[in-house]
Amino acid sequence: MIRVALLGASGSIGAAALDLARAYRDRIRLVSLAARKSHAPILRAAEEFGVRRIALVDPAAAARARATWKGGAVLEGDQALVELAEDEDADVVVNAVVGSIGLAPTVAALERGKRVALANKESVVLAGELLTEIARRSGGLMLPVDSEHSGVFQCLGSFSVRDVRRVTLTASGGPFLRRDPKTIQDSTPEEVLEHPTWSMGERITVDCATLMNKGFELIEARWLFGLEPDRLNVLIHPQSIVHALVEFIDGSVVAQLSVPDMRLPLLYAISYPERWCSALPRLDLVDFATLTFEPPDPVRCPGLSLARRALVAGSTAPAVLNAADEEAVRLFLNRRIRFGDLIPIVEEVLNAHRPAGALTLDSIRDADRWARARLKEAAAHVIRG
Ligand code: MG
């Protein structure tokens, strides 16, 4: 029995995790559930799986949960995520929390030598260097839930990273792949949220349209696999069937393919090093007459080049990029700025940033705060109404 703490149980990854817990009742036991404030789905899941500890970050939501649910303990606040992550009853922490609030539970679980099935991108984008150090010391393990990184992880198998020439992450290209870049500047949130192949949260879907998400994934790959920036590459692959390719120094290329379904990488992060028989949709290549690949067009993918700059700069630059982007995406979703203004104001913040040198949790927090304030200044001259 693998005992799982599920942080971020109410989002799309959370739903996938509950699905797996349902399919593998004899192998996965949920010991705790956490969400930011959606208490209703958490309570339903707690009832269904007999979970006795839940956490809600929002105190008002926690109070509502306590009023209706007598089945166990309801923790509250940011610290509750850390408590569940450290819990001795959990072997694997599935971290599917959205945002930088996910970093502290990742740190806590790794320090206890646990396995973290990591869907919280911010953990690695903000603090990848620190997390790899902690994992090395404690024997903890970070396993990717992101499809591309799971793909890389599976391609690498037992091979040595020393023998890797280049790793390629694929990108669907988002909803604007074939549109004239001039015509997308005034796109509405509705148009941007129409993702062709994956169904995900709102921020990540906007980040897919600018390819900022793929840029964050380059930063993640840097730390998850210990690969320098010049060995990391992106290809546009609209069908989202090939998730990653690893080219070795002898010229051989290993690729990982599957239908786009988040449950698969999540399953492997839980079952690893085993593989469990699953009823997930199977890939039949005959259904796909063609699989196509093309280099990203820098004009259409401004977020990607910006993220590469933050990757090379290192230190607190990725934290600044993440915070500025999160604020800019929120302004866009609230219709305060045009889609076309999103990346330029993030770029303005990154340009103004002086990396802090040695990376610590404090320097990350300071950089995050600074970037959010600086983004508001940058947005002031493009904001509407
Ligand atoms: Mg991805």
Short mmCIF file of N, CA and C in Angstrom, two decimals, residues 139-266:
data_model
loop_
_atom_site.label_atom_id
_atom_site.label_comp_id
_atom_site.label_asym_id
_atom_site.label_seq_id
_atom_site.Cartn_x
_atom_site.Cartn_y
_atom_site.Cartn_z
N GLY A 139 17.96 12.10 0.85
CA GLY A 139 17.52 10.90 0.16
C GLY A 139 16.10 11.01 -0.36
N GLY A 140 15.51 12.20 -0.26
CA GLY A 140 14.18 12.43 -0.83
C GLY A 140 14.24 12.38 -2.35
N LEU A 141 13.08 12.30 -2.95
CA LEU A 141 13.03 12.12 -4.40
C LEU A 141 11.95 13.03 -4.98
N MET A 142 12.31 13.77 -6.02
CA MET A 142 11.32 14.57 -6.75
C MET A 142 11.00 13.87 -8.05
N LEU A 143 9.77 13.44 -8.22
CA LEU A 143 9.40 12.82 -9.49
C LEU A 143 8.40 13.71 -10.22
N PRO A 144 8.67 13.95 -11.50
CA PRO A 144 7.84 14.90 -12.24
C PRO A 144 6.46 14.33 -12.56
N VAL A 145 5.45 15.19 -12.46
CA VAL A 145 4.10 14.83 -12.89
C VAL A 145 3.79 15.51 -14.22
N ASP A 146 4.52 16.57 -14.52
CA ASP A 146 4.37 17.23 -15.81
C ASP A 146 4.67 16.22 -16.91
N SER A 147 3.84 16.19 -17.95
CA SER A 147 3.98 15.13 -18.96
C SER A 147 5.36 15.15 -19.63
N GLU A 148 5.87 16.35 -19.93
CA GLU A 148 7.15 16.42 -20.64
C GLU A 148 8.30 15.92 -19.77
N HIS A 149 8.26 16.29 -18.50
CA HIS A 149 9.36 15.89 -17.61
C HIS A 149 9.25 14.42 -17.25
N SER A 150 8.02 13.93 -17.13
CA SER A 150 7.85 12.50 -16.94
C SER A 150 8.42 11.78 -18.15
N GLY A 151 8.18 12.36 -19.33
CA GLY A 151 8.73 11.78 -20.57
C GLY A 151 10.25 11.72 -20.53
N VAL A 152 10.88 12.81 -20.14
CA VAL A 152 12.35 12.84 -20.05
C VAL A 152 12.82 11.79 -19.04
N PHE A 153 12.16 11.77 -17.90
CA PHE A 153 12.52 10.84 -16.82
C PHE A 153 12.44 9.39 -17.33
N GLN A 154 11.40 9.09 -18.09
CA GLN A 154 11.24 7.73 -18.61
C GLN A 154 12.26 7.43 -19.70
N CYS A 155 12.57 8.42 -20.56
CA CYS A 155 13.58 8.21 -21.61
C CYS A 155 14.96 7.98 -21.00
N LEU A 156 15.26 8.72 -19.94
CA LEU A 156 16.58 8.59 -19.32
C LEU A 156 16.76 7.21 -18.71
N GLY A 157 15.67 6.69 -18.13
CA GLY A 157 15.74 5.36 -17.54
C GLY A 157 16.98 5.21 -16.70
N SER A 158 17.76 4.21 -17.01
CA SER A 158 18.97 3.96 -16.21
C SER A 158 20.20 4.59 -16.86
N PHE A 159 20.00 5.38 -17.92
CA PHE A 159 21.16 5.99 -18.58
C PHE A 159 21.72 7.13 -17.75
N SER A 160 22.97 7.49 -18.04
CA SER A 160 23.60 8.58 -17.32
C SER A 160 23.36 9.90 -18.03
N VAL A 161 23.09 10.93 -17.23
CA VAL A 161 22.89 12.27 -17.80
C VAL A 161 24.15 12.75 -18.52
N ARG A 162 25.32 12.21 -18.11
CA ARG A 162 26.57 12.57 -18.79
C ARG A 162 26.54 12.20 -20.27
N ASP A 163 25.77 11.16 -20.59
CA ASP A 163 25.73 10.69 -21.98
C ASP A 163 24.63 11.35 -22.81
N VAL A 164 24.00 12.36 -22.24
CA VAL A 164 22.93 13.06 -22.95
C VAL A 164 23.51 14.25 -23.71
N ARG A 165 23.20 14.33 -25.00
CA ARG A 165 23.65 15.50 -25.77
C ARG A 165 22.61 16.61 -25.69
N ARG A 166 21.33 16.18 -25.79
CA ARG A 166 20.28 17.21 -25.85
C ARG A 166 18.95 16.62 -25.42
N VAL A 167 18.20 17.39 -24.67
CA VAL A 167 16.85 16.99 -24.29
C VAL A 167 15.86 17.94 -24.95
N THR A 168 14.84 17.39 -25.57
CA THR A 168 13.82 18.21 -26.21
C THR A 168 12.48 18.02 -25.53
N LEU A 169 11.89 19.12 -25.09
CA LEU A 169 10.52 19.10 -24.58
C LEU A 169 9.63 19.53 -25.73
N THR A 170 8.48 18.88 -25.88
CA THR A 170 7.57 19.32 -26.94
C THR A 170 6.53 20.28 -26.36
N ALA A 171 5.97 21.09 -27.26
CA ALA A 171 4.93 22.06 -26.88
C ALA A 171 3.83 21.97 -27.94
N SER A 172 2.58 22.03 -27.49
CA SER A 172 1.49 21.97 -28.47
C SER A 172 1.47 23.22 -29.35
N GLY A 173 1.99 24.32 -28.82
CA GLY A 173 1.96 25.58 -29.56
C GLY A 173 0.80 26.45 -29.14
N GLY A 174 -0.13 25.88 -28.35
CA GLY A 174 -1.25 26.69 -27.82
C GLY A 174 -2.27 27.04 -28.89
N PRO A 175 -3.24 27.87 -28.52
CA PRO A 175 -4.37 28.14 -29.42
C PRO A 175 -4.01 29.05 -30.61
N PHE A 176 -2.86 29.73 -30.56
CA PHE A 176 -2.57 30.73 -31.60
C PHE A 176 -1.49 30.28 -32.57
N LEU A 177 -1.23 28.99 -32.60
CA LEU A 177 -0.11 28.47 -33.39
C LEU A 177 -0.17 28.93 -34.85
N ARG A 178 -1.37 28.91 -35.46
CA ARG A 178 -1.45 29.25 -36.89
C ARG A 178 -1.95 30.66 -37.15
N ARG A 179 -2.14 31.43 -36.08
CA ARG A 179 -2.67 32.79 -36.28
C ARG A 179 -1.54 33.76 -36.57
N ASP A 180 -1.84 34.78 -37.37
CA ASP A 180 -0.89 35.86 -37.60
C ASP A 180 -0.66 36.57 -36.26
N PRO A 181 0.63 36.66 -35.81
CA PRO A 181 0.89 37.27 -34.49
C PRO A 181 0.23 38.64 -34.33
N LYS A 182 0.09 39.38 -35.42
CA LYS A 182 -0.50 40.72 -35.33
C LYS A 182 -1.96 40.65 -34.88
N THR A 183 -2.63 39.53 -35.17
CA THR A 183 -4.06 39.44 -34.88
C THR A 183 -4.37 38.91 -33.48
N ILE A 184 -3.33 38.53 -32.73
CA ILE A 184 -3.63 37.93 -31.41
C ILE A 184 -3.48 38.91 -30.25
N GLN A 185 -3.00 40.12 -30.56
CA GLN A 185 -2.69 41.08 -29.48
C GLN A 185 -3.92 41.43 -28.64
N ASP A 186 -5.09 41.43 -29.28
CA ASP A 186 -6.30 41.82 -28.56
C ASP A 186 -7.18 40.63 -28.22
N SER A 187 -6.61 39.43 -28.19
CA SER A 187 -7.40 38.23 -27.90
C SER A 187 -8.03 38.32 -26.51
N THR A 188 -9.23 37.77 -26.40
CA THR A 188 -9.94 37.79 -25.12
C THR A 188 -9.51 36.59 -24.27
N PRO A 189 -9.76 36.66 -22.97
CA PRO A 189 -9.48 35.50 -22.12
C PRO A 189 -10.16 34.22 -22.65
N GLU A 190 -11.38 34.36 -23.18
CA GLU A 190 -12.09 33.17 -23.68
C GLU A 190 -11.31 32.51 -24.81
N GLU A 191 -10.78 33.32 -25.74
CA GLU A 191 -10.02 32.75 -26.85
C GLU A 191 -8.75 32.09 -26.36
N VAL A 192 -8.09 32.73 -25.40
CA VAL A 192 -6.82 32.22 -24.90
C VAL A 192 -7.03 30.92 -24.11
N LEU A 193 -8.17 30.81 -23.44
CA LEU A 193 -8.41 29.64 -22.59
C LEU A 193 -8.88 28.42 -23.38
N GLU A 194 -8.96 28.57 -24.70
CA GLU A 194 -9.38 27.46 -25.56
C GLU A 194 -8.15 26.63 -25.95
N HIS A 195 -7.70 25.74 -25.07
CA HIS A 195 -6.48 24.99 -25.39
C HIS A 195 -6.78 23.77 -26.24
N PRO A 196 -5.98 23.55 -27.31
CA PRO A 196 -6.30 22.47 -28.25
C PRO A 196 -6.20 21.04 -27.70
N THR A 197 -5.22 20.75 -26.83
CA THR A 197 -5.05 19.34 -26.48
C THR A 197 -5.13 19.02 -24.99
N TRP A 198 -4.83 19.98 -24.11
CA TRP A 198 -4.82 19.70 -22.68
C TRP A 198 -5.91 20.51 -21.99
N SER A 199 -6.52 19.94 -20.96
CA SER A 199 -7.45 20.72 -20.16
C SER A 199 -6.82 20.98 -18.81
N MET A 200 -6.56 22.26 -18.50
CA MET A 200 -5.76 22.61 -17.31
C MET A 200 -6.32 23.85 -16.64
N GLY A 201 -5.66 24.28 -15.58
CA GLY A 201 -6.06 25.49 -14.88
C GLY A 201 -5.90 26.73 -15.77
N GLU A 202 -6.47 27.85 -15.32
CA GLU A 202 -6.50 29.06 -16.17
C GLU A 202 -5.12 29.67 -16.37
N ARG A 203 -4.33 29.78 -15.29
CA ARG A 203 -3.05 30.45 -15.47
C ARG A 203 -2.17 29.68 -16.44
N ILE A 204 -2.10 28.37 -16.25
CA ILE A 204 -1.20 27.58 -17.10
C ILE A 204 -1.67 27.61 -18.54
N THR A 205 -2.98 27.73 -18.75
CA THR A 205 -3.48 27.77 -20.13
C THR A 205 -3.08 29.10 -20.80
N VAL A 206 -3.12 30.20 -20.05
CA VAL A 206 -2.64 31.46 -20.60
C VAL A 206 -1.14 31.36 -20.87
N ASP A 207 -0.42 30.73 -19.94
CA ASP A 207 1.04 30.56 -20.11
C ASP A 207 1.36 29.68 -21.31
N CYS A 208 0.43 28.82 -21.71
CA CYS A 208 0.65 28.00 -22.91
C CYS A 208 0.54 28.85 -24.16
N ALA A 209 -0.34 29.85 -24.13
CA ALA A 209 -0.55 30.70 -25.31
C ALA A 209 0.66 31.59 -25.56
N THR A 210 1.39 31.98 -24.50
CA THR A 210 2.59 32.81 -24.68
C THR A 210 3.85 31.94 -24.74
N LEU A 211 3.68 30.65 -24.52
CA LEU A 211 4.76 29.67 -24.35
C LEU A 211 5.62 29.92 -23.11
N MET A 212 5.16 30.80 -22.24
CA MET A 212 5.85 31.00 -20.97
C MET A 212 5.88 29.68 -20.20
N ASN A 213 4.80 28.92 -20.30
CA ASN A 213 4.75 27.63 -19.60
C ASN A 213 5.91 26.74 -20.05
N LYS A 214 6.16 26.72 -21.35
CA LYS A 214 7.27 25.88 -21.83
C LYS A 214 8.60 26.41 -21.31
N GLY A 215 8.69 27.73 -21.19
CA GLY A 215 9.90 28.32 -20.62
C GLY A 215 10.11 27.89 -19.18
N PHE A 216 9.01 27.88 -18.39
CA PHE A 216 9.11 27.40 -17.01
C PHE A 216 9.55 25.93 -17.02
N GLU A 217 9.06 25.18 -18.00
CA GLU A 217 9.41 23.76 -18.05
C GLU A 217 10.90 23.56 -18.36
N LEU A 218 11.49 24.49 -19.14
CA LEU A 218 12.95 24.41 -19.37
C LEU A 218 13.68 24.59 -18.04
N ILE A 219 13.21 25.55 -17.25
CA ILE A 219 13.84 25.81 -15.95
C ILE A 219 13.69 24.58 -15.05
N GLU A 220 12.49 23.97 -15.07
CA GLU A 220 12.28 22.75 -14.28
C GLU A 220 13.25 21.64 -14.72
N ALA A 221 13.38 21.47 -16.05
CA ALA A 221 14.24 20.39 -16.56
C ALA A 221 15.68 20.61 -16.16
N ARG A 222 16.08 21.88 -16.13
CA ARG A 222 17.44 22.23 -15.70
C ARG A 222 17.77 21.58 -14.35
N TRP A 223 16.80 21.67 -13.41
CA TRP A 223 17.08 21.22 -12.05
C TRP A 223 16.66 19.77 -11.80
N LEU A 224 15.56 19.34 -12.44
CA LEU A 224 15.13 17.96 -12.21
C LEU A 224 16.17 16.97 -12.75
N PHE A 225 16.84 17.34 -13.85
CA PHE A 225 17.75 16.38 -14.48
C PHE A 225 19.20 16.84 -14.48
N GLY A 226 19.49 18.01 -13.92
CA GLY A 226 20.86 18.49 -13.87
C GLY A 226 21.43 18.76 -15.25
N LEU A 227 20.65 19.40 -16.12
CA LEU A 227 21.08 19.68 -17.48
C LEU A 227 21.32 21.17 -17.67
N GLU A 228 22.48 21.54 -18.24
CA GLU A 228 22.75 22.95 -18.47
C GLU A 228 21.81 23.47 -19.56
N PRO A 229 21.56 24.81 -19.53
CA PRO A 229 20.61 25.40 -20.48
C PRO A 229 20.89 25.05 -21.95
N ASP A 230 22.18 24.95 -22.33
CA ASP A 230 22.44 24.72 -23.76
C ASP A 230 22.15 23.29 -24.21
N ARG A 231 21.79 22.41 -23.27
CA ARG A 231 21.38 21.06 -23.67
C ARG A 231 19.86 20.91 -23.67
N LEU A 232 19.16 22.02 -23.48
CA LEU A 232 17.69 21.97 -23.41
C LEU A 232 17.07 22.65 -24.62
N ASN A 233 16.08 22.00 -25.18
CA ASN A 233 15.53 22.44 -26.46
C ASN A 233 14.01 22.28 -26.44
N VAL A 234 13.33 23.06 -27.29
CA VAL A 234 11.86 22.95 -27.40
C VAL A 234 11.48 22.76 -28.86
N LEU A 235 10.55 21.88 -29.12
CA LEU A 235 9.97 21.71 -30.46
C LEU A 235 8.45 21.82 -30.36
N ILE A 236 7.85 22.49 -31.34
CA ILE A 236 6.40 22.54 -31.41
C ILE A 236 5.90 21.24 -32.05
N HIS A 237 4.96 20.61 -31.34
CA HIS A 237 4.41 19.33 -31.80
C HIS A 237 2.91 19.37 -31.47
N PRO A 238 2.11 19.87 -32.43
CA PRO A 238 0.70 20.20 -32.12
C PRO A 238 -0.13 19.01 -31.65
N GLN A 239 0.26 17.78 -31.98
CA GLN A 239 -0.58 16.63 -31.63
C GLN A 239 -0.40 16.19 -30.17
N SER A 240 0.62 16.67 -29.47
CA SER A 240 0.88 16.32 -28.06
C SER A 240 0.91 14.81 -27.82
N ILE A 241 1.56 14.07 -28.69
CA ILE A 241 1.69 12.62 -28.53
C ILE A 241 3.11 12.28 -28.05
N VAL A 242 4.10 12.90 -28.69
CA VAL A 242 5.49 12.75 -28.22
C VAL A 242 5.71 13.83 -27.17
N HIS A 243 6.04 13.44 -25.94
CA HIS A 243 6.16 14.43 -24.87
C HIS A 243 7.59 14.91 -24.66
N ALA A 244 8.55 14.04 -24.95
CA ALA A 244 9.95 14.43 -24.77
C ALA A 244 10.83 13.53 -25.60
N LEU A 245 11.99 14.07 -25.98
CA LEU A 245 12.99 13.29 -26.70
C LEU A 245 14.35 13.50 -26.03
N VAL A 246 15.08 12.42 -25.87
CA VAL A 246 16.42 12.52 -25.30
C VAL A 246 17.41 12.00 -26.34
N GLU A 247 18.34 12.90 -26.75
CA GLU A 247 19.36 12.51 -27.71
C GLU A 247 20.65 12.22 -26.94
N PHE A 248 21.21 11.04 -27.18
CA PHE A 248 22.44 10.67 -26.48
C PHE A 248 23.67 11.05 -27.32
N ILE A 249 24.85 10.98 -26.71
CA ILE A 249 26.06 11.47 -27.39
C ILE A 249 26.42 10.63 -28.61
N ASP A 250 25.91 9.39 -28.69
CA ASP A 250 26.19 8.58 -29.88
C ASP A 250 25.22 8.87 -31.02
N GLY A 251 24.24 9.75 -30.79
CA GLY A 251 23.30 10.11 -31.85
C GLY A 251 21.96 9.39 -31.74
N SER A 252 21.85 8.42 -30.85
CA SER A 252 20.58 7.72 -30.67
C SER A 252 19.59 8.63 -29.93
N VAL A 253 18.33 8.59 -30.37
CA VAL A 253 17.29 9.41 -29.74
C VAL A 253 16.19 8.51 -29.18
N VAL A 254 15.87 8.69 -27.92
CA VAL A 254 14.78 7.95 -27.28
C VAL A 254 13.65 8.93 -27.02
N ALA A 255 12.43 8.56 -27.41
CA ALA A 255 11.28 9.44 -27.21
C ALA A 255 10.24 8.75 -26.35
N GLN A 256 9.42 9.52 -25.67
CA GLN A 256 8.31 8.95 -24.90
C GLN A 256 7.00 9.42 -25.54
N LEU A 257 6.12 8.49 -25.80
CA LEU A 257 4.84 8.79 -26.43
C LEU A 257 3.69 8.26 -25.59
N SER A 258 2.58 8.98 -25.64
CA SER A 258 1.34 8.48 -25.06
C SER A 258 0.24 9.44 -25.46
N VAL A 259 -1.03 9.01 -25.30
CA VAL A 259 -2.10 9.97 -25.50
C VAL A 259 -1.98 11.02 -24.40
N PRO A 260 -2.38 12.27 -24.68
CA PRO A 260 -2.26 13.30 -23.65
C PRO A 260 -3.28 13.08 -22.54
N ASP A 261 -2.83 12.55 -21.42
CA ASP A 261 -3.71 12.30 -20.27
C ASP A 261 -2.83 12.40 -19.02
N MET A 262 -3.14 13.40 -18.17
CA MET A 262 -2.28 13.66 -17.02
C MET A 262 -2.21 12.49 -16.04
N ARG A 263 -3.21 11.58 -16.13
CA ARG A 263 -3.20 10.48 -15.17
C ARG A 263 -1.99 9.57 -15.37
N LEU A 264 -1.49 9.51 -16.62
CA LEU A 264 -0.37 8.60 -16.88
C LEU A 264 0.93 9.03 -16.17
N PRO A 265 1.39 10.29 -16.41
CA PRO A 265 2.60 10.69 -15.67
C PRO A 265 2.40 10.66 -14.15
N LEU A 266 1.19 10.98 -13.70
CA LEU A 266 0.92 10.95 -12.27
C LEU A 266 1.01 9.52 -11.73
#
